[in-house]
Coordinates of C-alpha atoms and ligand atoms in Angstrom, one line a residue:
M14 CA -31.1 55.4 39.3
F15 CA -29.8 58.5 41.2
K16 CA -26.4 56.8 41.6
T17 CA -26.3 56.1 37.9
W18 CA -27.2 59.6 37.0
Q19 CA -24.6 61.0 39.4
S20 CA -21.9 58.7 38.0
I21 CA -22.2 60.4 34.6
T22 CA -19.8 63.3 34.4
L23 CA -21.4 66.6 34.8
W24 CA -20.7 68.0 31.3
K25 CA -22.4 65.0 29.8
R26 CA -25.4 65.5 32.0
V27 CA -25.6 69.1 31.0
L28 CA -25.5 68.1 27.4
I29 CA -28.2 65.5 28.0
G30 CA -30.3 68.3 29.6
L31 CA -29.7 70.6 26.6
V32 CA -30.7 68.0 24.0
L33 CA -33.7 66.9 26.0
G34 CA -34.8 70.5 26.4
V35 CA -34.6 71.2 22.7
A36 CA -36.6 68.0 22.0
I37 CA -39.2 68.7 24.6
G38 CA -39.6 72.3 23.5
L39 CA -39.9 71.4 19.8
G40 CA -42.2 68.5 20.7
L41 CA -44.6 70.8 22.6
R42 CA -44.6 73.2 19.6
E43 CA -45.3 70.4 17.2
G44 CA -47.9 68.7 19.4
L45 CA -49.8 71.6 20.8
G46 CA -49.3 74.4 18.3
V47 CA -47.4 77.6 18.6
E48 CA -49.6 79.5 20.9
Q49 CA -50.3 76.8 23.5
A50 CA -46.6 75.8 23.5
A51 CA -45.6 79.3 24.1
E52 CA -48.0 79.7 27.0
I53 CA -46.9 76.4 28.6
G54 CA -43.3 77.5 28.1
D55 CA -43.8 80.8 29.8
T56 CA -46.0 79.7 32.7
W57 CA -44.8 76.2 33.5
I58 CA -41.3 75.8 32.2
L59 CA -39.5 79.1 32.4
P60 CA -39.9 79.5 36.2
W61 CA -37.8 76.3 36.7
G62 CA -35.1 77.8 34.4
D63 CA -35.3 81.1 36.2
A64 CA -34.9 79.4 39.6
F65 CA -31.7 77.9 38.4
V66 CA -30.4 81.2 37.0
R67 CA -31.2 82.8 40.4
L68 CA -29.3 80.1 42.2
I69 CA -26.2 80.7 40.2
K70 CA -26.6 84.5 40.2
M71 CA -26.8 84.3 44.0
L72 CA -23.2 83.0 44.0
I73 CA -21.7 85.8 41.9
V74 CA -20.9 88.3 44.7
P75 CA -19.7 85.8 47.4
L76 CA -17.7 83.9 44.8
I77 CA -15.9 86.9 43.3
V78 CA -15.1 88.4 46.7
T79 CA -13.9 85.3 48.5
T80 CA -12.0 83.8 45.5
L81 CA -10.3 87.1 44.6
V82 CA -9.3 88.0 48.2
A83 CA -8.0 84.5 48.8
G84 CA -6.3 84.5 45.4
V85 CA -4.5 87.7 46.0
T86 CA -3.3 86.7 49.4
A87 CA -2.2 83.3 48.0
M88 CA -0.2 85.0 45.3
G89 CA 1.9 86.6 48.0
D90 CA 3.2 89.5 46.0
P91 CA 0.9 92.3 44.9
K92 CA 3.4 93.2 42.2
K93 CA 2.4 90.0 40.3
L94 CA -1.0 91.6 39.8
G95 CA 0.4 94.1 37.4
S96 CA 1.8 91.5 35.0
L97 CA -1.4 89.4 35.4
G98 CA -3.6 92.4 34.6
L99 CA -1.5 93.5 31.6
R100 CA -1.4 90.0 30.1
T101 CA -5.1 89.6 30.6
I102 CA -6.0 92.9 28.9
C103 CA -3.6 92.3 26.0
L104 CA -5.0 88.8 25.4
Y105 CA -8.6 90.0 25.6
F106 CA -7.9 92.6 23.0
L107 CA -6.1 90.1 20.8
T108 CA -8.8 87.5 20.8
T109 CA -11.4 90.2 20.1
F110 CA -9.4 91.4 17.2
F111 CA -9.4 87.9 15.7
A112 CA -13.1 87.7 16.4
V113 CA -14.1 90.9 14.7
S114 CA -11.9 90.3 11.7
M115 CA -13.4 86.8 11.2
G116 CA -16.9 88.2 11.7
L117 CA -16.4 90.9 9.0
A118 CA -14.8 88.4 6.6
M119 CA -17.7 86.0 7.1
G120 CA -20.3 88.8 6.7
T121 CA -18.7 89.9 3.4
A122 CA -18.5 86.4 2.1
L123 CA -22.0 85.3 3.1
Q124 CA -23.9 88.6 2.6
P125 CA -26.5 87.9 5.3
G126 CA -28.4 91.1 4.6
A127 CA -28.7 90.9 0.9
G128 CA -32.3 91.2 -0.2
V129 CA -33.7 91.5 3.4
T130 CA -36.6 93.8 4.0
Y131 CA -37.8 94.8 7.4
D132 CA -41.5 94.1 7.0
A133 CA -41.6 91.8 10.0
A134 CA -40.5 94.7 12.3
L135 CA -44.0 95.4 13.7
D136 CA -44.8 98.9 15.0
D137 CA -45.4 98.0 18.6
N138 CA -42.2 96.0 18.5
V139 CA -40.3 99.1 17.4
G140 CA -41.7 101.0 20.4
K141 CA -40.7 98.3 22.8
V142 CA -37.2 98.1 21.5
K143 CA -36.8 101.8 21.6
E144 CA -37.4 101.7 25.3
K145 CA -35.0 98.9 25.8
I146 CA -32.3 100.6 23.9
E147 CA -32.6 103.7 26.1
T148 CA -32.1 101.6 29.2
A149 CA -29.2 99.6 27.7
R150 CA -27.3 102.7 26.5
E151 CA -23.8 102.8 27.7
K152 CA -22.9 105.4 30.2
D153 CA -20.3 108.0 29.6
F154 CA -16.8 106.4 29.4
A155 CA -15.5 108.7 32.2
D156 CA -18.5 107.7 34.4
R157 CA -17.8 104.1 33.9
M158 CA -14.2 104.4 34.7
L159 CA -15.0 106.3 37.9
E160 CA -17.5 103.7 38.9
I161 CA -14.7 101.2 39.1
I162 CA -13.9 102.8 42.5
P163 CA -16.9 102.0 44.6
E164 CA -18.1 104.8 46.9
N165 CA -19.7 102.2 49.0
P166 CA -18.5 98.6 48.5
V167 CA -21.6 97.1 50.1
E168 CA -23.8 99.0 47.6
A169 CA -21.6 97.8 44.7
M170 CA -22.1 94.2 46.0
S171 CA -25.8 94.7 46.3
E172 CA -26.0 96.0 42.8
G173 CA -23.8 93.1 41.6
A174 CA -21.4 95.7 40.0
V175 CA -18.5 93.4 39.0
L176 CA -15.7 95.9 38.3
P177 CA -16.0 97.8 41.6
M178 CA -16.1 94.5 43.4
I179 CA -12.9 93.3 41.7
F180 CA -11.3 96.6 42.7
F181 CA -12.3 96.4 46.3
S182 CA -11.5 92.7 46.7
I183 CA -8.0 93.2 45.3
L184 CA -7.4 96.0 47.7
I185 CA -8.6 93.8 50.6
G186 CA -6.2 91.1 49.5
I187 CA -3.3 93.6 49.2
G188 CA -4.3 95.0 52.7
I189 CA -4.0 91.5 54.2
L190 CA -0.6 91.0 52.5
V191 CA 0.7 94.3 53.7
A192 CA -0.6 93.9 57.2
G193 CA 1.2 90.6 57.5
K194 CA 0.9 88.5 60.7
P195 CA -1.8 90.4 62.4
A196 CA -4.1 89.8 59.4
D197 CA -3.6 86.0 59.5
P198 CA -7.1 85.3 60.9
V199 CA -8.7 87.4 58.1
R200 CA -6.6 85.6 55.5
A201 CA -7.7 82.2 56.9
F202 CA -11.3 83.4 57.0
F203 CA -11.2 84.3 53.3
D204 CA -9.4 81.0 52.4
A205 CA -12.0 79.0 54.2
A206 CA -14.9 81.1 52.8
A207 CA -13.7 80.7 49.3
E208 CA -13.7 76.9 49.8
V209 CA -17.2 77.0 51.2
V210 CA -18.6 79.1 48.4
M211 CA -17.0 76.9 45.8
K212 CA -18.6 73.9 47.5
I213 CA -22.0 75.6 47.2
T214 CA -21.3 76.4 43.6
M215 CA -20.6 72.7 42.9
L216 CA -23.8 71.7 44.6
V217 CA -25.8 74.2 42.6
M218 CA -24.1 72.9 39.5
E219 CA -25.7 69.5 40.2
L220 CA -28.9 71.2 39.2
A221 CA -27.4 72.6 36.0
P222 CA -28.7 69.8 33.7
F223 CA -32.2 70.5 34.9
G224 CA -31.9 74.2 34.6
V225 CA -30.4 73.9 31.2
L226 CA -33.2 71.5 30.2
A227 CA -35.9 74.0 31.4
L228 CA -34.3 77.0 29.7
M229 CA -33.8 75.2 26.4
A230 CA -37.3 73.7 26.4
W231 CA -38.7 77.2 27.1
V232 CA -36.6 78.8 24.3
M233 CA -37.7 76.2 21.8
A234 CA -41.4 76.1 22.9
T235 CA -41.7 79.9 22.7
R236 CA -39.6 80.4 19.5
G237 CA -38.9 77.3 17.6
F238 CA -36.4 77.3 14.8
E239 CA -38.6 78.7 12.1
V240 CA -38.2 82.2 13.5
L241 CA -34.7 82.1 12.0
S242 CA -35.9 81.8 8.4
N243 CA -35.8 85.6 7.9
L244 CA -32.4 85.7 9.4
M245 CA -31.1 82.5 8.2
W246 CA -27.9 83.8 6.7
L247 CA -27.2 86.1 9.7
A248 CA -27.6 83.0 12.0
I249 CA -25.4 80.9 9.8
A250 CA -22.7 83.5 9.6
L251 CA -22.8 84.0 13.4
Y252 CA -22.8 80.4 14.3
A253 CA -20.0 79.6 11.8
T254 CA -17.8 82.4 12.9
C255 CA -18.3 81.7 16.6
L256 CA -17.5 78.0 16.1
L257 CA -14.3 79.0 14.2
Q258 CA -13.4 81.3 17.0
I259 CA -13.9 78.7 19.6
I260 CA -12.2 75.8 17.8
F261 CA -9.4 77.6 16.1
V262 CA -8.6 80.7 18.1
Y263 CA -9.2 79.3 21.6
G264 CA -8.7 75.6 21.1
L265 CA -6.0 75.4 18.4
L266 CA -4.2 78.7 18.7
I267 CA -4.2 79.5 22.4
I268 CA -4.5 76.1 24.1
R269 CA -2.7 73.8 21.6
V270 CA -0.1 76.0 19.9
V271 CA 0.7 78.7 22.4
L272 CA 0.2 76.8 25.6
N273 CA 1.0 73.3 24.3
L274 CA -1.9 71.7 26.2
P275 CA -4.4 69.2 24.9
M276 CA -7.5 70.7 23.3
K277 CA -9.7 67.8 24.1
Q278 CA -9.4 68.3 27.9
F279 CA -9.9 72.0 27.5
F280 CA -13.2 71.5 25.7
R281 CA -14.3 68.9 28.1
G282 CA -13.4 71.1 31.0
I283 CA -15.4 74.1 29.7
A284 CA -18.4 72.2 28.5
D285 CA -20.5 72.9 31.7
A286 CA -19.9 76.6 31.3
Q287 CA -20.7 76.5 27.6
G288 CA -23.9 74.7 28.3
V289 CA -25.0 77.1 30.9
A290 CA -23.9 80.1 28.8
F291 CA -25.8 78.8 25.8
S292 CA -29.0 78.3 27.7
T293 CA -28.9 81.4 29.9
A294 CA -27.6 83.8 27.2
S295 CA -25.8 85.7 30.0
S296 CA -22.1 85.6 30.7
S297 CA -22.6 87.3 34.1
A298 CA -25.0 84.6 35.2
T299 CA -22.5 82.0 34.0
L300 CA -19.6 83.5 35.9
P301 CA -19.8 81.1 38.9
V302 CA -19.8 78.2 36.6
S303 CA -16.8 79.5 34.6
I304 CA -14.9 80.0 37.8
S305 CA -15.6 76.5 39.0
C306 CA -14.8 75.0 35.6
A307 CA -11.5 76.8 35.4
Q308 CA -10.4 75.9 38.9
K309 CA -11.7 72.4 39.3
N310 CA -11.5 71.0 35.7
L311 CA -8.6 72.9 34.3
G312 CA -6.4 73.6 37.3
V313 CA -6.4 77.4 37.0
D314 CA -5.4 78.8 40.4
K315 CA -8.0 80.9 42.2
S316 CA -5.8 84.0 42.0
V317 CA -6.2 83.9 38.3
A318 CA -9.7 82.5 38.0
G319 CA -11.0 85.0 40.5
S320 CA -9.6 88.0 38.7
V321 CA -9.4 87.1 35.0
L322 CA -12.9 85.6 34.7
P323 CA -15.0 88.3 36.4
L324 CA -13.1 90.9 34.3
G325 CA -13.7 88.8 31.2
A326 CA -17.4 88.4 31.9
T327 CA -17.6 92.2 32.0
I328 CA -15.3 93.3 29.2
N329 CA -14.3 90.4 27.0
M330 CA -17.1 89.5 24.6
D331 CA -15.8 88.0 21.4
G332 CA -19.1 86.5 20.3
T333 CA -20.7 89.9 20.8
A334 CA -18.0 91.7 18.8
I335 CA -18.5 89.2 15.9
Y336 CA -22.2 89.8 16.1
L337 CA -21.9 93.6 16.0
G338 CA -19.7 93.5 13.0
L339 CA -22.1 91.1 11.3
V340 CA -25.2 93.2 12.1
A341 CA -23.5 96.3 10.7
L342 CA -22.8 94.5 7.4
F343 CA -26.3 93.0 7.5
A344 CA -27.9 96.4 7.8
A345 CA -25.6 97.9 5.1
Q346 CA -26.3 95.1 2.7
A347 CA -30.1 95.3 3.3
A348 CA -29.9 99.0 2.6
G349 CA -27.7 98.5 -0.5
I350 CA -24.9 100.5 1.0
D351 CA -21.3 99.7 -0.2
V352 CA -19.1 99.6 2.8
T353 CA -15.7 101.2 2.2
M354 CA -12.4 100.0 3.6
T355 CA -12.3 102.9 6.2
Q356 CA -15.8 101.9 7.3
Y357 CA -14.7 98.3 7.8
L358 CA -11.9 99.5 10.0
L359 CA -14.2 101.8 12.0
V360 CA -16.8 99.0 12.4
A361 CA -14.1 96.8 13.8
V362 CA -13.0 99.4 16.3
M363 CA -16.6 100.3 17.3
A364 CA -17.7 96.6 17.5
T365 CA -14.7 96.0 19.9
L366 CA -15.5 99.0 22.0
V367 CA -19.2 98.3 22.2
S368 CA -18.6 94.7 23.1
I369 CA -16.4 95.9 26.0
G370 CA -19.1 98.2 27.2
A371 CA -22.0 95.7 26.8
A372 CA -23.3 94.1 30.0
G373 CA -23.2 90.3 30.2
I374 CA -26.9 89.9 30.0
P375 CA -29.3 88.7 27.4
S376 CA -29.6 90.9 24.2
A377 CA -27.2 93.5 25.5
G378 CA -25.1 93.3 22.4
L379 CA -28.0 93.9 20.0
L380 CA -29.5 96.8 22.0
L381 CA -26.2 98.6 21.8
A382 CA -25.7 98.1 18.0
A383 CA -26.6 101.7 17.2
T384 CA -23.1 103.1 17.4
V385 CA -21.8 100.4 15.0
L386 CA -24.6 100.9 12.6
D387 CA -23.9 104.6 12.5
V388 CA -20.5 103.9 11.1
V389 CA -21.9 102.3 7.9
G390 CA -24.3 105.2 7.4
I391 CA -27.5 103.8 8.8
D392 CA -29.6 106.6 10.2
E393 CA -31.4 106.5 13.6
E394 CA -34.8 105.6 12.3
Q395 CA -33.4 102.8 10.2
T396 CA -31.3 101.6 13.1
L397 CA -34.4 101.2 15.2
L398 CA -36.0 99.2 12.5
V399 CA -33.0 96.8 12.1
I400 CA -32.9 96.2 15.9
A401 CA -36.6 95.8 16.2
F402 CA -36.5 93.4 13.2
I403 CA -33.8 91.2 14.8
F404 CA -34.9 91.5 18.4
P405 CA -37.6 88.8 18.5
F406 CA -35.1 86.2 17.1
D407 CA -32.1 87.5 19.1
R408 CA -32.2 84.9 21.8
L409 CA -31.1 82.1 19.5
L410 CA -28.2 84.2 18.3
D411 CA -27.4 85.4 21.8
M412 CA -27.0 81.9 23.0
M413 CA -24.2 81.2 20.6
R414 CA -22.4 84.5 21.2
T415 CA -22.6 84.1 25.0
A416 CA -21.1 80.6 24.7
T417 CA -18.3 82.1 22.7
N418 CA -17.8 85.0 25.2
V419 CA -17.5 82.6 28.1
S420 CA -15.2 80.1 26.2
G421 CA -12.9 83.1 25.4
D422 CA -12.8 84.1 29.0
I423 CA -11.7 80.7 30.2
A424 CA -9.1 80.2 27.4
V425 CA -7.5 83.5 28.4
A426 CA -7.6 82.5 32.0
C427 CA -5.7 79.3 31.2
A428 CA -3.1 81.2 29.2
V429 CA -2.6 83.9 31.9
A430 CA -2.5 81.1 34.6
K431 CA 0.2 79.2 32.6
W432 CA 2.4 82.2 32.1
E433 CA 2.1 83.3 35.7
G434 CA 3.0 79.7 36.9
E435 CA -0.5 79.4 38.3
L436 CA -1.8 76.5 36.2
D437 CA -1.8 73.0 37.5
T438 CA -1.2 71.2 34.3
D439 CA -1.7 67.8 35.9
V440 CA -5.3 68.8 36.7
F441 CA -5.7 70.2 33.2
R442 CA -4.5 67.0 31.6
S443 CA -6.2 64.6 34.0
E444 CA -9.5 63.1 32.9
A445 CA -10.3 61.8 36.3
E446 CA -12.6 64.6 37.1
L447 CA -14.2 64.9 33.7
Ligands
LIG23 N1 -25.7 88.0 26.1 C1 -24.3 88.3 25.9 C2 -23.5 87.9 27.1 O1 -24.1 87.9 28.2 C3 -24.1 89.7 25.5 C4 -24.7 90.0 24.2 O2 -25.9 90.3 24.1 O3 -24.0 89.8 23.2 O4 -22.4 87.7 27.0

């Protein structure tokens, strides 16, 4: 039994977990009623999902540090980092540009906010959301830039602050390269450590099907699908645009047309990461899985996977950008405001900036929507109402945008790896591992 289970490729097992989780959650809801299902979900199912999330989160710091240091030393020439960084940032902007444009087009075509009233935004909900918004608010841009340089790298690691960790690890890598021979033991240490942490990641991934099952069962048992009825058109617009972005922009445009690689292998290779992103709604938590998918399934070298993906999990959020544009149009339509061309442009710019600033954690995108809503003339009070109205249903939307965010990160990692000569196309094309 165990052998048969193990012989099924991981992404298929994750998919089985996902489908079973949905079925179990919905079954509980049908069988026991909404309240009891929610209670069972919270008390008996969620802890299993949380245990899995903790296990992968545990790997974020060791994985970024070891992979990135080993990656930079393997690259051999620190100058290569410049072109790698530039290509990555340009592609991240480009994919987000496509995302926002499609989101706005879809929001205009489907009119998700037309006729919506916010009766369901209960008062206590508004209060709760207000608090959450305060804590989620972005810091000053200058502060955030400064924080990339960690005063204390150990503190940055203990806080799981990704950008400072990237900064520090790159410097260690450069230090090892510049030091040359005397640093050989340190280089060997990081090489070996990166291997060890990757092995642990793969072990933890064996639990992914069960973690995904528990998380999906919990989401469905506590929320069901009916919650979406109020927001049906917003959900349809978001899911449709995200799917278009994943299939056409990442699959067809980047992988097939630009890189001339097979789409099928790409989607198989990222399926584990998509499954985990979908069920956790957190691109940060999914990071170890994205790194392992990129390296092991798609042949992206660790120098690229270790740098491009952590950066992507922090700043590249195409699904979130799509969503922010849609929420702005949703609110404008519900309020009967006609959005001008200039406002469209401003929404696009703001949605991009906010998506860059949002953390890769559940609901971060929605809680930061205020800036974007401001552009279309929604005042503060109304903004709170919109966010409070959507918040209880946000998880189901968040799952899709997080899966999109993560897919975009990996597609860009493949592109940068190919251009830098750091993509093993044999691994990418091979189906042996999949
Ligand atoms: N949950 C998303 C992520 O982790 C961010 C968002 O709320 O849009 O990527």
